[in-house]
Short mmCIF file of C-alpha atoms in Angstrom, two decimals:
data_model
loop_
_atom_site.label_atom_id
_atom_site.label_comp_id
_atom_site.label_asym_id
_atom_site.label_seq_id
_atom_site.Cartn_x
_atom_site.Cartn_y
_atom_site.Cartn_z
CA MET V 1 62.91 56.95 -12.87
CA GLN V 2 62.21 56.70 -9.21
CA ASN V 3 58.70 58.03 -9.73
CA SER V 4 58.13 55.37 -12.40
CA GLU V 5 59.17 52.60 -10.01
CA GLU V 6 56.94 53.97 -7.27
CA LEU V 7 54.02 54.11 -9.72
CA LYS V 8 54.57 50.47 -10.69
CA TRP V 9 54.62 49.43 -7.04
CA ALA V 10 51.48 51.46 -6.38
CA LEU V 11 49.69 49.84 -9.33
CA LEU V 12 50.84 46.41 -8.17
CA ILE V 13 49.63 46.99 -4.63
CA ALA V 14 46.33 48.37 -5.89
CA SER V 15 45.88 45.37 -8.18
CA LEU V 16 46.63 42.98 -5.33
CA ALA V 17 44.17 44.84 -3.09
CA MET V 18 41.47 44.66 -5.76
CA LEU V 19 42.14 40.95 -6.33
CA THR V 20 41.98 40.36 -2.56
CA MET V 21 38.69 42.24 -2.33
CA ALA V 22 37.30 40.34 -5.32
CA PHE V 23 38.38 37.02 -3.79
CA CYS V 24 36.78 37.96 -0.47
CA MET V 25 33.55 38.98 -2.20
CA ILE V 26 33.44 35.76 -4.23
CA SER V 27 34.18 33.72 -1.11
CA PHE V 28 31.45 35.53 0.79
CA VAL V 29 28.92 34.98 -2.04
CA MET V 30 29.85 31.28 -2.26
CA TYR V 31 29.61 30.91 1.52
CA TYR V 32 26.26 32.70 1.53
CA GLN V 33 24.94 30.53 -1.30
CA LYS V 34 26.16 27.40 0.48
CA ARG V 35 24.49 28.43 3.74
CA ARG V 36 21.32 29.32 1.85
CA PHE V 37 21.33 25.96 0.06
CA GLU V 38 21.88 24.11 3.36
CA GLU V 39 19.07 26.10 4.99
CA GLU V 40 16.71 25.40 2.09
CA LYS V 41 17.61 21.72 2.23
CA ARG V 42 17.03 21.67 5.99
CA ILE V 43 13.62 23.32 5.55
CA SER V 44 12.79 20.90 2.70
CA ASP V 45 13.73 17.91 4.89
CA ILE V 46 11.59 19.28 7.71
CA GLU V 47 8.65 19.69 5.33
CA LYS V 48 9.13 16.18 3.93
CA ASN V 49 9.30 14.67 7.41
CA TYR V 50 6.25 16.67 8.47
CA ASN V 51 4.28 15.60 5.38
CA ARG V 52 5.37 12.01 5.94
CA LEU V 53 4.24 12.24 9.56
CA LEU V 54 0.87 13.63 8.42
CA LEU V 55 0.47 10.79 5.91
CA ASP V 56 1.45 8.22 8.51
CA THR V 57 -1.01 9.67 11.01
CA ALA V 58 -3.79 9.76 8.40
CA LEU V 59 -3.21 6.15 7.35
CA ASN V 60 -2.99 5.01 10.97
CA SER V 61 -6.29 6.77 11.65
CA GLU V 62 -7.78 5.05 8.60
CA GLU V 63 -6.67 1.63 9.85
CA THR V 64 -7.98 2.43 13.33
CA GLU V 65 -11.34 3.40 11.84
CA ARG V 66 -11.38 0.20 9.81
CA ARG V 67 -10.83 -1.79 13.00
CA ARG V 68 -13.60 0.09 14.79
CA ILE V 69 -16.08 -0.54 11.97
CA ALA V 70 -15.05 -4.19 11.75
CA GLN V 71 -15.48 -4.58 15.51
CA ASP V 72 -18.94 -2.99 15.36
CA LEU V 73 -19.95 -5.25 12.47
CA HIS V 74 -18.72 -8.32 14.32
CA ASP V 75 -20.08 -7.48 17.76
CA ASP V 76 -23.34 -5.73 16.91
CA ILE V 77 -24.54 -6.64 13.42
CA GLY V 78 -22.99 -10.11 13.52
CA THR V 79 -24.59 -10.91 16.89
CA MET V 80 -27.99 -9.62 15.79
CA LEU V 81 -27.86 -11.66 12.60
CA SER V 82 -26.87 -14.79 14.53
CA LEU V 83 -29.80 -14.29 16.90
CA THR V 84 -32.10 -13.70 13.93
CA LYS V 85 -30.88 -16.94 12.38
CA LEU V 86 -31.63 -18.84 15.60
CA SER V 87 -35.11 -17.33 15.77
CA LEU V 88 -35.78 -18.23 12.15
CA ASN V 89 -34.63 -21.80 12.79
CA GLN V 90 -37.10 -22.11 15.66
CA LEU V 91 -39.85 -20.51 13.61
CA SER V 92 -39.03 -22.82 10.71
CA LYS V 93 -39.74 -25.85 12.85
CA MET V 94 -43.12 -24.41 13.80
CA VAL V 95 -43.99 -23.59 10.18
CA GLY V 96 -42.83 -27.02 9.04
CA ASN V 97 -45.19 -28.68 11.49
CA SER V 98 -48.12 -26.62 10.17
CA GLY V 99 -47.89 -28.26 6.75
CA ASN V 100 -48.28 -24.97 4.82
CA GLU V 101 -45.97 -25.35 1.79
CA LYS V 102 -46.01 -21.65 0.80
CA GLU V 103 -45.09 -20.50 4.30
CA ASP V 104 -42.35 -23.12 4.40
CA GLN V 105 -40.84 -21.78 1.14
CA ILE V 106 -40.92 -18.21 2.43
CA MET V 107 -39.24 -19.33 5.64
CA LYS V 108 -36.47 -21.18 3.79
CA LYS V 109 -35.87 -18.15 1.59
CA SER V 110 -35.64 -15.93 4.67
CA GLN V 111 -33.14 -18.31 6.25
CA THR V 112 -31.04 -18.33 3.08
CA LEU V 113 -31.03 -14.52 2.93
CA VAL V 114 -29.93 -14.26 6.56
CA GLU V 115 -27.14 -16.82 6.04
CA GLU V 116 -25.92 -14.96 2.94
CA THR V 117 -25.99 -11.69 4.87
CA ILE V 118 -23.91 -13.25 7.67
CA LEU V 119 -21.35 -14.42 5.10
CA HIS V 120 -21.21 -10.95 3.53
CA VAL V 121 -20.71 -9.30 6.94
CA ARG V 122 -17.88 -11.72 7.71
CA ARG V 123 -16.28 -11.02 4.33
CA ILE V 124 -16.52 -7.26 4.81
CA THR V 125 -15.09 -7.58 8.32
CA ARG V 126 -12.12 -9.59 7.08
CA ASP V 127 -11.52 -7.13 4.24
CA LEU V 128 -11.50 -4.25 6.71
CA VAL V 129 -9.08 -6.00 9.06
CA PRO V 130 -6.93 -8.72 7.42
CA THR V 131 -6.49 -10.94 10.47
CA THR V 132 -4.71 -13.54 8.35
CA LEU V 133 -2.02 -10.96 7.61
CA GLU V 134 -1.38 -10.38 11.31
CA ARG V 135 -1.44 -14.08 12.23
CA PHE V 136 0.22 -15.81 9.29
CA GLY V 137 1.98 -13.20 7.18
CA LEU V 138 1.85 -11.52 3.79
CA MET V 139 1.89 -14.57 1.51
CA GLU V 140 -0.94 -16.29 3.34
CA ALA V 141 -3.02 -13.09 3.34
CA ILE V 142 -2.55 -12.65 -0.42
CA GLU V 143 -3.51 -16.27 -1.05
CA GLU V 144 -6.66 -15.91 1.02
CA PHE V 145 -7.54 -12.68 -0.81
CA ILE V 146 -7.15 -14.46 -4.17
CA HIS V 147 -9.25 -17.40 -2.98
CA LYS V 148 -12.14 -15.10 -2.06
CA LEU V 149 -11.94 -13.21 -5.34
CA GLU V 150 -11.98 -16.34 -7.46
CA GLU V 151 -15.12 -17.52 -5.69
CA ASP V 152 -17.07 -14.41 -6.75
CA ASN V 153 -15.50 -13.61 -10.16
CA ASN V 154 -14.85 -15.39 -13.43
CA LEU V 155 -11.21 -14.46 -13.12
CA ALA V 156 -7.90 -16.30 -13.22
CA ILE V 157 -5.40 -15.01 -10.66
CA THR V 158 -1.89 -16.40 -10.27
CA PHE V 159 0.47 -15.72 -7.38
CA GLN V 160 4.19 -16.36 -7.47
CA ALA V 161 7.05 -15.70 -5.07
CA ASN V 162 10.82 -16.11 -5.39
CA THR V 163 11.06 -17.91 -2.05
CA ASP V 164 9.21 -20.68 -0.23
CA ASP V 165 9.85 -19.14 3.18
CA PHE V 166 8.98 -15.45 2.98
CA PRO V 167 10.25 -13.90 6.24
CA ARG V 168 7.90 -11.89 8.41
CA GLN V 169 8.28 -8.13 8.13
CA GLY V 170 7.21 -5.26 10.33
CA GLN V 171 3.47 -4.75 10.68
CA LYS V 172 3.51 -1.44 8.81
CA LEU V 173 5.49 -2.82 5.87
CA GLU V 174 3.33 -5.93 5.52
CA LEU V 175 0.14 -3.89 5.75
CA THR V 176 1.48 -1.41 3.17
CA LEU V 177 2.23 -4.17 0.66
CA TYR V 178 -1.12 -5.85 1.30
CA ARG V 179 -3.13 -2.64 0.83
CA ILE V 180 -1.22 -1.81 -2.36
CA MET V 181 -1.89 -5.30 -3.70
CA GLN V 182 -5.57 -4.91 -2.80
CA GLU V 183 -5.83 -1.57 -4.57
CA LEU V 184 -4.05 -2.72 -7.72
CA VAL V 185 -6.10 -5.90 -8.05
CA ASN V 186 -9.41 -4.13 -7.34
CA ASN V 187 -8.53 -1.44 -9.91
CA ALA V 188 -7.79 -4.13 -12.50
CA ILE V 189 -11.13 -5.83 -11.83
CA LYS V 190 -13.15 -2.61 -11.87
CA HIS V 191 -11.54 -0.70 -14.72
CA ALA V 192 -9.33 -2.97 -16.86
CA SER V 193 -11.94 -5.50 -18.09
CA CYS V 194 -9.31 -8.18 -17.59
CA THR V 195 -9.64 -11.96 -17.36
CA LYS V 196 -6.23 -12.68 -15.84
CA ILE V 197 -4.15 -11.07 -13.09
CA ASP V 198 -0.64 -12.07 -12.11
CA ILE V 199 0.73 -11.17 -8.67
CA ARG V 200 4.45 -11.55 -8.08
CA LEU V 201 6.30 -11.09 -4.79
CA GLU V 202 10.09 -10.80 -4.71
CA ILE V 203 12.54 -10.30 -1.88
CA ASN V 204 16.32 -9.91 -1.63
CA ASP V 205 18.79 -8.46 0.85
CA GLN V 206 17.96 -4.87 -0.09
CA MET V 207 14.40 -4.65 -1.45
CA ILE V 208 10.94 -6.19 -1.39
CA GLY V 209 9.08 -6.01 -4.70
CA LEU V 210 5.40 -6.43 -5.52
CA LYS V 211 4.33 -6.65 -9.15
CA VAL V 212 0.72 -6.83 -10.35
CA THR V 213 0.07 -7.39 -14.05
CA ASP V 214 -3.25 -7.78 -15.88
CA ASN V 215 -4.31 -8.46 -19.47
CA GLY V 216 -6.92 -5.70 -19.59
CA VAL V 217 -7.24 -2.50 -21.60
CA GLY V 218 -4.30 -0.76 -19.94
CA PHE V 219 -4.11 2.86 -18.79
CA ASP V 220 -1.98 5.98 -18.81
CA PRO V 221 -1.17 6.79 -15.15
CA GLU V 222 -0.24 10.40 -15.91
CA LYS V 223 -3.57 11.13 -17.58
CA ILE V 224 -5.47 9.40 -14.78
CA LYS V 225 -3.70 11.49 -12.13
CA GLU V 226 -4.94 14.63 -13.83
CA ASN V 227 -8.46 13.57 -12.84
CA ASN V 228 -8.47 13.77 -9.04
CA LEU V 229 -11.37 11.37 -8.63
CA ALA V 230 -9.97 8.74 -10.97
CA GLY V 231 -6.49 9.05 -9.51
CA LEU V 232 -7.34 8.62 -5.84
CA GLY V 233 -6.31 4.97 -5.89
CA LEU V 234 -2.93 5.70 -7.46
CA LEU V 235 -2.35 8.66 -5.14
CA GLY V 236 -3.20 6.43 -2.17
CA ILE V 237 -0.61 3.91 -3.32
CA GLU V 238 2.05 6.59 -3.64
CA SER V 239 1.13 8.01 -0.22
CA ARG V 240 1.56 4.62 1.45
CA LEU V 241 4.88 4.07 -0.29
CA ALA V 242 6.16 7.52 0.68
CA ILE V 243 5.92 6.59 4.35
CA VAL V 244 8.20 3.55 3.93
CA ASN V 245 10.53 5.17 1.34
CA GLY V 246 9.10 3.00 -1.42
CA THR V 247 8.55 3.64 -5.12
CA VAL V 248 6.12 2.46 -7.80
CA GLN V 249 6.48 2.25 -11.57
CA TYR V 250 3.69 1.71 -14.10
CA GLU V 251 4.17 0.32 -17.57
CA LYS V 252 2.28 -1.20 -20.50
CA PRO V 253 3.46 -4.72 -21.36
CA GLU V 254 3.99 -5.53 -25.05
CA LYS V 255 1.14 -8.05 -24.94
CA GLY V 256 -1.28 -5.43 -23.62
CA GLY V 257 -2.77 -4.75 -20.23
CA ALA V 258 -1.02 -2.90 -17.45
CA SER V 259 1.70 -3.58 -14.93
CA ALA V 260 2.59 -1.92 -11.62
CA PHE V 261 5.82 -2.62 -9.76
CA ALA V 262 6.21 -1.37 -6.18
CA GLN V 263 9.53 -1.58 -4.31
CA ILE V 264 10.20 -1.03 -0.63
CA PRO V 265 13.62 -1.05 1.08
CA MET V 266 14.24 -4.12 3.19
CA MET V 267 13.73 -3.67 6.92
CA PRO V 268 15.02 -5.78 9.84
CA VAL V 269 13.02 -8.97 10.22
CA THR V 270 12.21 -11.00 13.30
CA ASP V 271 13.53 -14.48 13.88
CA SER V 272 10.07 -15.83 14.66
CA LYS V 273 8.49 -17.95 11.93
CA PRO V 274 4.87 -17.66 10.81
CA GLU V 275 2.23 -19.93 12.30
CA PRO V 276 1.25 -23.14 10.43
CA LEU V 277 0.00 -22.77 6.90
CA HIS V 278 -3.40 -21.24 6.33
CA PRO V 279 -6.17 -23.54 4.96
CA PHE V 280 -6.29 -21.45 1.77
CA ARG V 281 -2.58 -21.95 1.07
CA ARG V 282 -1.72 -23.27 -2.35
CA GLU V 283 1.37 -24.81 -3.82
CA ARG V 284 3.88 -22.04 -4.31
CA VAL V 285 5.63 -21.43 -7.60
CA ASN V 286 9.27 -20.43 -7.53
CA ILE V 287 10.47 -17.85 -10.02
#
């Protein structure tokens, strides 16, 4: 009887020891898995921050290069064209006094070509560096961009915002939204065969939204991304948004065409108001 009791106690102690060892092993495995997960997450965060830093550096370099090219166009090419225009004006007076009608026509054509070239250089310079964006803000820059497009294209573009007084944002955020708008509109003109584009800008306490919709042929973003060359524009948009923690969604409206909606988290704004309205400003439409 005594041996039976001792055996029961031995089995009980052995069972408790095995349970304790099992619990310790499970706890160790769980602790190890937790530490491994935390380490993997830390490495993933480091990689994300590093990739974001690389993207930010690349885009900053791109903007710096744009400024350099714009400065060269303005200072060198622009100055040379202005001097050429002055020389042609002086030569035109001399040709006009000679009474040779054919020479006069050639001179007027040359003057027209030089003036058109000057306008093109100015347009390219302003596209490279949107000075209106820096001076007046995002809404004024978009309105000027639309004004220039409508001059050169048989295209109807509408722009709406949910506020009359869109507050100034940080330079990076405003430039990101402007470049995305540029890319989406240019893509619609080049590839969508559209006749109408609608640009919508929305802001609330948490987010800033930019929506560009066209009535063109539409597209499948996933299929386009598979082609690296065709998807460079979309990848560029996503790269810019990644830096400011933004997102973009593409969809096909029921009436046809394509729609892209980009959202960026709201950032602290300055108390300073934009300068007086730009000459290209239109009447705003509230939505």
